[in-house]
PDB file of C-alpha atoms in Angstrom:
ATOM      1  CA  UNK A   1       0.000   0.000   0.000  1.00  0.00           C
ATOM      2  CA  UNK A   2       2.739   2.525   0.782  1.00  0.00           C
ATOM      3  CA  UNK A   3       4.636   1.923  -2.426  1.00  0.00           C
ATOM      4  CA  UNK A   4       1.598   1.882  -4.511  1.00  0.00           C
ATOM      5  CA  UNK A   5       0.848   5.125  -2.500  1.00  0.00           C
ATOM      6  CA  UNK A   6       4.282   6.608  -3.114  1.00  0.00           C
ATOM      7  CA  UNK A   7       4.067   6.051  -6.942  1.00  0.00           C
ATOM      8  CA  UNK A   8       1.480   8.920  -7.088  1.00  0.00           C
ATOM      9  CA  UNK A   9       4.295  11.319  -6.045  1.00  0.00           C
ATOM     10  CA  UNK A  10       6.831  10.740  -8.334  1.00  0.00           C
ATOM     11  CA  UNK A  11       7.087  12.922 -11.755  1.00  0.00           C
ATOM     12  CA  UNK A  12       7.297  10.728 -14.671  1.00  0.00           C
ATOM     13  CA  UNK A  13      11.089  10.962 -15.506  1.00  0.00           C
ATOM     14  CA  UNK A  14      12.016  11.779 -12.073  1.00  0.00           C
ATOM     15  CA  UNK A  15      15.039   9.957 -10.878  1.00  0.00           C
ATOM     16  CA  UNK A  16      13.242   8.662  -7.566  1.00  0.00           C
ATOM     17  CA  UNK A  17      10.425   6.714 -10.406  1.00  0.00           C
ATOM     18  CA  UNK A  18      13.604   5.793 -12.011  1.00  0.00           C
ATOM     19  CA  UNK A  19      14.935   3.936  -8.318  1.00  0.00           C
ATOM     20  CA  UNK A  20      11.424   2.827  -7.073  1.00  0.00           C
ATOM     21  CA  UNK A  21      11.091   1.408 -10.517  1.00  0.00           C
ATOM     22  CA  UNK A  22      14.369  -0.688  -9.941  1.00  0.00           C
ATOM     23  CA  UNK A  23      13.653  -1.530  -5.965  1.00  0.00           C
ATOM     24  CA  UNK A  24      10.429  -3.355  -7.641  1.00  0.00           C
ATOM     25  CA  UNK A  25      12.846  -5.103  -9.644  1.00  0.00           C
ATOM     26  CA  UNK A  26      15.518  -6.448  -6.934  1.00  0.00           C
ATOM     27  CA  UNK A  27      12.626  -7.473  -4.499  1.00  0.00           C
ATOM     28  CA  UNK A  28      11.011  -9.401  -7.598  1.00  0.00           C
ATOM     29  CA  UNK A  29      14.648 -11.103  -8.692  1.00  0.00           C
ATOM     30  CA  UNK A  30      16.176 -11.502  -4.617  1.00  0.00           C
ATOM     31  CA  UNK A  31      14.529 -14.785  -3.851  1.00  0.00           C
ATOM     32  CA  UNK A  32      15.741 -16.414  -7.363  1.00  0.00           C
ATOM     33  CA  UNK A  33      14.644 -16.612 -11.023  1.00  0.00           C
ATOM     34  CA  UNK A  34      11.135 -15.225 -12.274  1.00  0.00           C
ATOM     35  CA  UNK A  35       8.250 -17.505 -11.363  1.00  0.00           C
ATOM     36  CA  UNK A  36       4.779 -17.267 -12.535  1.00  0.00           C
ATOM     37  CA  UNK A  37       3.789 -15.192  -9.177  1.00  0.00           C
ATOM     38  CA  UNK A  38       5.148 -12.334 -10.685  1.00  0.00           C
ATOM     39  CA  UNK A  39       5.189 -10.152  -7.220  1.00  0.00           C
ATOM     40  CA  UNK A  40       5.627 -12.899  -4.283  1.00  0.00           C
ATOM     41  CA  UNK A  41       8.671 -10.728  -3.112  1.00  0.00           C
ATOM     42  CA  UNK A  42       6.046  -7.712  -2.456  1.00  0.00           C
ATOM     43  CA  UNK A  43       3.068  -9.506  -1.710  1.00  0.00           C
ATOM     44  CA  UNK A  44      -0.293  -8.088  -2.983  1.00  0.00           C
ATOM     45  CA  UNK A  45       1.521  -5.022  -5.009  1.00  0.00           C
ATOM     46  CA  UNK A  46      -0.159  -6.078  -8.343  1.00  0.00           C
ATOM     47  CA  UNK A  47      -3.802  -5.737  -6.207  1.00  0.00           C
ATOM     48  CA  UNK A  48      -2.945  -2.607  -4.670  1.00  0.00           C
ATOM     49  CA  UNK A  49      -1.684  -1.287  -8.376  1.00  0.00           C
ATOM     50  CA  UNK A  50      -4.661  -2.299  -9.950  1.00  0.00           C
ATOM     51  CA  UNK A  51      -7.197  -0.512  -7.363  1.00  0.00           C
ATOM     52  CA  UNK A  52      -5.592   2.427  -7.780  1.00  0.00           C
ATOM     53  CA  UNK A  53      -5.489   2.249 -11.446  1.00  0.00           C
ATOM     54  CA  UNK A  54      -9.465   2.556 -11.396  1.00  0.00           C
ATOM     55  CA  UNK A  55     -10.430   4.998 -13.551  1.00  0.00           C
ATOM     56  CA  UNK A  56     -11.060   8.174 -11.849  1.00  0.00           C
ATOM     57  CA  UNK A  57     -12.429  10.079 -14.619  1.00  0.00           C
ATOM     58  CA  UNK A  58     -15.556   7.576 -14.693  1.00  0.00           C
ATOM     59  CA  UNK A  59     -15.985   8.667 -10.849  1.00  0.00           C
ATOM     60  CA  UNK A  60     -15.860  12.083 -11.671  1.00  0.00           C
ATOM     61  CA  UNK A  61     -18.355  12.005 -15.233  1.00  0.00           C
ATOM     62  CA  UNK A  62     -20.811   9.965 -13.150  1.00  0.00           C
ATOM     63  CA  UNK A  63     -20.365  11.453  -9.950  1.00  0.00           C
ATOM     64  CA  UNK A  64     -19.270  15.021 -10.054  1.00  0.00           C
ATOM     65  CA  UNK A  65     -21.320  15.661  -6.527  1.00  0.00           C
ATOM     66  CA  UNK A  66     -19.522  13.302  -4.940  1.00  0.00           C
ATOM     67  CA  UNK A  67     -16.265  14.221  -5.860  1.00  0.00           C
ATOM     68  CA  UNK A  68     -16.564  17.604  -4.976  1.00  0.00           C
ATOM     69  CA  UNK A  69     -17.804  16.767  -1.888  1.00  0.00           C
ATOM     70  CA  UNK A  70     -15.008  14.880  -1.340  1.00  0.00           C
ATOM     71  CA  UNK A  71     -12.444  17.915  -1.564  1.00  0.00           C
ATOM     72  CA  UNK A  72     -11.010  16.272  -4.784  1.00  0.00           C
ATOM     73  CA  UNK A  73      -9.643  18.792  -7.333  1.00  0.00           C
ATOM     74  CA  UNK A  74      -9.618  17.838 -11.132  1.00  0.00           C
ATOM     75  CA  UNK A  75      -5.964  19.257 -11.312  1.00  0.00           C
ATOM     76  CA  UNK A  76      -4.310  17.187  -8.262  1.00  0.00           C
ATOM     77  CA  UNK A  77      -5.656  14.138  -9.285  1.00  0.00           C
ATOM     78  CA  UNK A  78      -4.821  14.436 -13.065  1.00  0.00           C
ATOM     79  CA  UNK A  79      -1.406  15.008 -11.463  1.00  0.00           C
ATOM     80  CA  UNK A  80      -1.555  11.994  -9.509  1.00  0.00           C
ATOM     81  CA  UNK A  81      -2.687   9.965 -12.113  1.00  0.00           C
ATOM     82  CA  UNK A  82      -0.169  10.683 -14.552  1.00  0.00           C
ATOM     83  CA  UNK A  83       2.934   9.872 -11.923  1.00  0.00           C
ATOM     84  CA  UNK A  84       1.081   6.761 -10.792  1.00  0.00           C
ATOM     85  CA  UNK A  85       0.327   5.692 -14.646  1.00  0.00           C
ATOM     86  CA  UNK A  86       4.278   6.645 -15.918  1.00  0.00           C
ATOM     87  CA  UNK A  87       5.219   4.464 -13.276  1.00  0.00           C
ATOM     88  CA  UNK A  88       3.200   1.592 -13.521  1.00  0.00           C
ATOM     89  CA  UNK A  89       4.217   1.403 -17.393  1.00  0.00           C
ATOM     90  CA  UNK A  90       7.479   0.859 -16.721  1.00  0.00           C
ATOM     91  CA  UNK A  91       6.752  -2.027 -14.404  1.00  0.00           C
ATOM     92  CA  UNK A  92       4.815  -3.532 -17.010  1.00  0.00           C
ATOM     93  CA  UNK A  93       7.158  -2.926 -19.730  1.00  0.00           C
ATOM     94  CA  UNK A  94       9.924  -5.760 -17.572  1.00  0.00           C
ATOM     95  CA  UNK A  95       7.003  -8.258 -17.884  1.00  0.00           C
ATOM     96  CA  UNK A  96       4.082  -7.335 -15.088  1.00  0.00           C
ATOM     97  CA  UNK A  97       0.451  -6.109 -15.365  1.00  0.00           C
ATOM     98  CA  UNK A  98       0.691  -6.160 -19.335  1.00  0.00           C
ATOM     99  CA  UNK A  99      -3.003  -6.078 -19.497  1.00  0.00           C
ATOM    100  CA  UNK A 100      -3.016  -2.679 -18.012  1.00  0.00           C
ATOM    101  CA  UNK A 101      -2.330  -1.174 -21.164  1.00  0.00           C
ATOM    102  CA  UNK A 102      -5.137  -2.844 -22.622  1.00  0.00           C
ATOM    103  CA  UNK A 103      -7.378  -1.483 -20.351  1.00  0.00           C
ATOM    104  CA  UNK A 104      -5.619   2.291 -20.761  1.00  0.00           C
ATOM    105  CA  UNK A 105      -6.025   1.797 -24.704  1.00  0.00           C
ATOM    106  CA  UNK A 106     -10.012   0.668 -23.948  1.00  0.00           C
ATOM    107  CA  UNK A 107     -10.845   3.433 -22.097  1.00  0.00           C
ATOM    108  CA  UNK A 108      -8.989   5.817 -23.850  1.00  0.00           C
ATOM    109  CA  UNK A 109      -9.459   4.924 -27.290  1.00  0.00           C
ATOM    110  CA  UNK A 110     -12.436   2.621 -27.846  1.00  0.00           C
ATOM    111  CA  UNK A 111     -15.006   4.215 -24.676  1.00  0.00           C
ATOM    112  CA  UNK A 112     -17.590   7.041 -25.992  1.00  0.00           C
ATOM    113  CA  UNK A 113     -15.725  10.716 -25.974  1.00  0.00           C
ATOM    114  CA  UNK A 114     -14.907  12.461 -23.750  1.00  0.00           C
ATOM    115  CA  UNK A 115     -13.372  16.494 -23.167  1.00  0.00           C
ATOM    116  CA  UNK A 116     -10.945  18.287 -21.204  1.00  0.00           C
ATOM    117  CA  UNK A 117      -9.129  17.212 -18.499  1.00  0.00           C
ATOM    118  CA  UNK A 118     -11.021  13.589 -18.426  1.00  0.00           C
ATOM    119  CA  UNK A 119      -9.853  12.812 -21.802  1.00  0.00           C
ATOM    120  CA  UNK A 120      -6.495  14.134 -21.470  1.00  0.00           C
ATOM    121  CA  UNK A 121      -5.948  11.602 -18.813  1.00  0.00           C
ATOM    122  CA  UNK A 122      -7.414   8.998 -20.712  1.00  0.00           C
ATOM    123  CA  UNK A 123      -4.997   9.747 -23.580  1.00  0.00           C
ATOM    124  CA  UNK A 124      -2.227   9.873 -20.943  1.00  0.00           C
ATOM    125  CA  UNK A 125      -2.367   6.140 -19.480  1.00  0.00           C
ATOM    126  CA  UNK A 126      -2.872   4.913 -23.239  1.00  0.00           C
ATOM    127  CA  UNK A 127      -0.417   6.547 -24.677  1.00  0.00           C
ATOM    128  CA  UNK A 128       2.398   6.002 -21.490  1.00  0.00           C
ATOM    129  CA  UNK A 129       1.671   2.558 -21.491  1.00  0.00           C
ATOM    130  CA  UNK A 130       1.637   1.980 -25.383  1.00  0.00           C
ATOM    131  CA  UNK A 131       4.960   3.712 -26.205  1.00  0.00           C
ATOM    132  CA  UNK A 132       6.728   2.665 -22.968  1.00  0.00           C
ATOM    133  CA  UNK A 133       5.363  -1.029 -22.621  1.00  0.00           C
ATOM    134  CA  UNK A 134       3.608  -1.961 -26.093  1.00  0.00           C
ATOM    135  CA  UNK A 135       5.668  -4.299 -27.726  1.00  0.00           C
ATOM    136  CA  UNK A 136       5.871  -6.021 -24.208  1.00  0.00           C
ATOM    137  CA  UNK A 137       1.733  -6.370 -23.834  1.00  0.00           C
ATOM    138  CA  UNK A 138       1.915  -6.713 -28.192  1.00  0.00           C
ATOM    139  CA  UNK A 139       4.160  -9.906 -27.988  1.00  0.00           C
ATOM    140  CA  UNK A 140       2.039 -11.026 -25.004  1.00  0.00           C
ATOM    141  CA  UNK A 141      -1.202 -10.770 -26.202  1.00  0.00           C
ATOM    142  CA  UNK A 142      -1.301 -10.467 -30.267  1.00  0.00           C
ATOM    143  CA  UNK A 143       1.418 -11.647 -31.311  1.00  0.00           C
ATOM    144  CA  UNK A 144       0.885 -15.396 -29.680  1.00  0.00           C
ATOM    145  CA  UNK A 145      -2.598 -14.677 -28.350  1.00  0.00           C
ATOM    146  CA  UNK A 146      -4.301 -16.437 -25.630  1.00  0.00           C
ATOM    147  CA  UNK A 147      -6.169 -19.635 -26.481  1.00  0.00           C
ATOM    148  CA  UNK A 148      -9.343 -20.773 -24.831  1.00  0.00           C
ATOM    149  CA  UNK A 149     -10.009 -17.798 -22.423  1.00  0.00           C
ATOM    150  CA  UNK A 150     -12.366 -18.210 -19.899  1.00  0.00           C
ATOM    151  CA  UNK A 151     -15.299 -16.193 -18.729  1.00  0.00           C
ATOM    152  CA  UNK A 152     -13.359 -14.322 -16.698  1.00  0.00           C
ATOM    153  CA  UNK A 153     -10.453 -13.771 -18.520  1.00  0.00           C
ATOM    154  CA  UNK A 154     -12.468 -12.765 -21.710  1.00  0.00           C
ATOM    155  CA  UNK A 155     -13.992  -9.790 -19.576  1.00  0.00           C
ATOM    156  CA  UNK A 156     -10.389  -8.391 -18.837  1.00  0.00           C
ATOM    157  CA  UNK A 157     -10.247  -8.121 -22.455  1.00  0.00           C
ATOM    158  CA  UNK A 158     -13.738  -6.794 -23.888  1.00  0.00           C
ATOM    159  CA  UNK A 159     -13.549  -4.526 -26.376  1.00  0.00           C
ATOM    160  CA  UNK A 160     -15.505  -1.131 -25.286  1.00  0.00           C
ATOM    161  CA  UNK A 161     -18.679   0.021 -26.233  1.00  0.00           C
ATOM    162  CA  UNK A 162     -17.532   1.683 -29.861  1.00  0.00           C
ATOM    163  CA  UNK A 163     -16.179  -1.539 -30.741  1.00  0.00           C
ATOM    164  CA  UNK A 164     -18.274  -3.871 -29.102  1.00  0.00           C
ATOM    165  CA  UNK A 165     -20.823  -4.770 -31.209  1.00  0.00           C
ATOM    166  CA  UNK A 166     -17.933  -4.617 -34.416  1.00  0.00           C
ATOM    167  CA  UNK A 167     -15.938  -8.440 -35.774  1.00  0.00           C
ATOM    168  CA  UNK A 168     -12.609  -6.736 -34.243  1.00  0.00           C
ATOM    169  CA  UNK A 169     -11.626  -9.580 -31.759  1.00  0.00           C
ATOM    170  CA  UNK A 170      -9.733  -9.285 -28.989  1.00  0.00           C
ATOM    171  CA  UNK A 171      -6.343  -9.955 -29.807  1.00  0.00           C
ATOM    172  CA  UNK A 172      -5.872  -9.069 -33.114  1.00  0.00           C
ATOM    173  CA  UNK A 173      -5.044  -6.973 -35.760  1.00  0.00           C
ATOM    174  CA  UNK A 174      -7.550  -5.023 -36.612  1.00  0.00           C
ATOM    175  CA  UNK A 175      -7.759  -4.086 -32.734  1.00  0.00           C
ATOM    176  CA  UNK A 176      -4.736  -1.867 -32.970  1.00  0.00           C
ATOM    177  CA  UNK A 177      -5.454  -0.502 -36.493  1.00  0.00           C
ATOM    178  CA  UNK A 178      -8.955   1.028 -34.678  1.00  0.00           C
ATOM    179  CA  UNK A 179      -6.632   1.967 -31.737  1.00  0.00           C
ATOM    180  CA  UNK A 180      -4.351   3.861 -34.273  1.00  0.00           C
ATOM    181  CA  UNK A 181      -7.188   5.652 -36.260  1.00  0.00           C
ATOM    182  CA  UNK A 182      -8.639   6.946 -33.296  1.00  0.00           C
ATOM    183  CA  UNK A 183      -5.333   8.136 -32.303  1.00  0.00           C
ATOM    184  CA  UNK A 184      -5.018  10.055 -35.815  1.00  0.00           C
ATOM    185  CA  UNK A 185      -8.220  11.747 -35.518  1.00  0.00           C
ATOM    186  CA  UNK A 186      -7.904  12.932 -31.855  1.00  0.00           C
ATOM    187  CA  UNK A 187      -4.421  14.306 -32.897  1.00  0.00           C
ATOM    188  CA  UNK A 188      -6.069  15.898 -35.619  1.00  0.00           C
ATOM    189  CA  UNK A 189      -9.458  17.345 -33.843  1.00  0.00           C
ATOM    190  CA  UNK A 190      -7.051  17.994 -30.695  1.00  0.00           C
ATOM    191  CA  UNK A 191      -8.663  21.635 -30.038  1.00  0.00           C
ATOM    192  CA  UNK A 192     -12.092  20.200 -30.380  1.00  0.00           C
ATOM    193  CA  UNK A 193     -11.343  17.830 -27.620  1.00  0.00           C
ATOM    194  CA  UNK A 194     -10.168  20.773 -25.409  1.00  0.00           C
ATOM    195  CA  UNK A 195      -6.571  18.848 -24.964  1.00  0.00           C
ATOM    196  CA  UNK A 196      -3.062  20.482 -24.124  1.00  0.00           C
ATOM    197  CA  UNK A 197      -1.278  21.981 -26.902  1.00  0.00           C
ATOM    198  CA  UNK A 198       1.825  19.286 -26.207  1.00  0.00           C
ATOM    199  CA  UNK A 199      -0.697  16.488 -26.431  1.00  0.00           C
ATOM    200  CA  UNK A 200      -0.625  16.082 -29.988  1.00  0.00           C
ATOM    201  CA  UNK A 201       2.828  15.305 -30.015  1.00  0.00           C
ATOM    202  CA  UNK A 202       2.679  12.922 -27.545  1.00  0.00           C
ATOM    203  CA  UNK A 203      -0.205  11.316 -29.503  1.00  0.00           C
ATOM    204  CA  UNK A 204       1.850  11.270 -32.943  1.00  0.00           C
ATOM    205  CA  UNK A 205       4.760   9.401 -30.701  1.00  0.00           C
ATOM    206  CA  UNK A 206       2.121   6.484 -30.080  1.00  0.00           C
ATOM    207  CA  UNK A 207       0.937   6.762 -33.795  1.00  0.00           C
ATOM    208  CA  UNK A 208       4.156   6.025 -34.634  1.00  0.00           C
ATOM    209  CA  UNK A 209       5.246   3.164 -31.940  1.00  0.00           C
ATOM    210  CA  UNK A 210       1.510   1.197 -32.894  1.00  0.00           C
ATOM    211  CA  UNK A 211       2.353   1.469 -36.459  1.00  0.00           C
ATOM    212  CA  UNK A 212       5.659  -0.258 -35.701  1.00  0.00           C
ATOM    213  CA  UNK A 213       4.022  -2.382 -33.732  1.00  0.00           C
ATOM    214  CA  UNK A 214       1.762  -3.770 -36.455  1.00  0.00           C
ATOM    215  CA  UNK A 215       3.767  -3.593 -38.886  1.00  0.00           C
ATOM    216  CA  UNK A 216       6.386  -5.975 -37.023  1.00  0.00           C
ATOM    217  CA  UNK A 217       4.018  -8.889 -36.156  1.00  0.00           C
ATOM    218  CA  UNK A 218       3.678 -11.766 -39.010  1.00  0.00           C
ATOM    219  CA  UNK A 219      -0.216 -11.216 -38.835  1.00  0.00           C
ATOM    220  CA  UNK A 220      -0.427 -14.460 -40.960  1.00  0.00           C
ATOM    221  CA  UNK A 221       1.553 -16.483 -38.232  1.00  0.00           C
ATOM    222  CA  UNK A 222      -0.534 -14.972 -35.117  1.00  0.00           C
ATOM    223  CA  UNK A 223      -3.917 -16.678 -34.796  1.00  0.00           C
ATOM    224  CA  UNK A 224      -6.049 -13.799 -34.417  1.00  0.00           C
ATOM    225  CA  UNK A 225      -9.021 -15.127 -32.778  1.00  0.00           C
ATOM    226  CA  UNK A 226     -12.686 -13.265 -31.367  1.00  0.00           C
ATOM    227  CA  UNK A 227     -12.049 -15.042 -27.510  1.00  0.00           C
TER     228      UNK A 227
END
């Protein structure tokens, strides 16, 4: 709980994310090689991380009163929520909570719209965990997806409500092709969303990493399938 607590402090590119990034590390390597409990050396971090990865701009759309009444201000938690996100990516990106950025990229990029500070931090988590982490979660996932997914593990996955209803499955191409369009068009309607001006450059640096991304998986080879 305090680490998780602590991530929410550091800037992303700070030097103290940089060493809390690599204490995660050593406490996951110092009792021997990786096993499939990927945090037994910090029991219960990956729960912790992904409570306070709940969306907080869902709290605030469909409960403004209660976040007000709560004290919470828009511009301390967007801060919060980018430190905790940068963070987070780069624990992923060594080989834990991959399907985080799956979830970032679902609410960001395939949820209704939308504006102002909500999306911005939307875009944020998609786009930290897609140019820090995405050929990690990419290999993981589409590359050599899943096979026979249970309930439960399909709903980790779902494709949101734009796409729901569509023939994009869950690991597959055509999921990251929608990802990238979306992408292009929110770069391109930028003021319309009421985003930062230095958004759309962080937006065209995930354009670019997705489209290396699908362009470097044999799509042929990878068995896209609809879980």
């Amino acid at each position: 709980m305090v680490v998780a607590s602590c991530t929410t402090y550091f800037p992303p590119n700070h030097h103290f994310q940089d060493t809390l990034v690599q204490v995660i590390e050593n406490l996951h390597k110092f009792d021997g090689p990786d096993s499939d409990n990927r945090f037994e050396d910090l029991p219960y971090f990956g729960i912790f991380m992904r409570d306070f990865l709940n969306d907080w701009t869902e709290d605030y759309e469909f409960y403004p009163d209660e976040f007000r009444r709560n004290g919470w201000k828009v511009e301390e938690v967007v801060s919060r929520w980018k430190c905790m996100t940068s963070f987070y990516s780069r624990i992923s990106f060594v080989g834990r909570g991959t399907m985080y950025g799956i979830w970032e990229c679902r609410r960001a990029l395939e949820e209704p719209d939308v504006n102002g500070p909500l999306m911005e931090t939307r875009l944020y988590g998609a786009t930290e965990f897609i140019t820090r982490c995405g050929e990690c979660w990419c290999d993981t996932y589409f590359k050599n997806p899943p096979v026979d997914l249970d309930e439960d593990s399909k709903r980790m996955f779902w494709l949101g409500r734009l796409v729901r209803d569509s023939d994009i499955p869950l690991f597959g191409k055509k999921r990251l092709e929608f990802w990238k369009r979306r992408l292009v068009d929110i770069k391109e309607n930028w003021q319309r969303y009421k985003l930062d001006e230095v958004t759309p450059e962080r937006l065209e640096g995930a354009i670019l990493k997705l489209d290396s991304i699908i362009t470097s998986i044999d799509w042929e080879a990878a068995t896209e399938r609809n879980g």
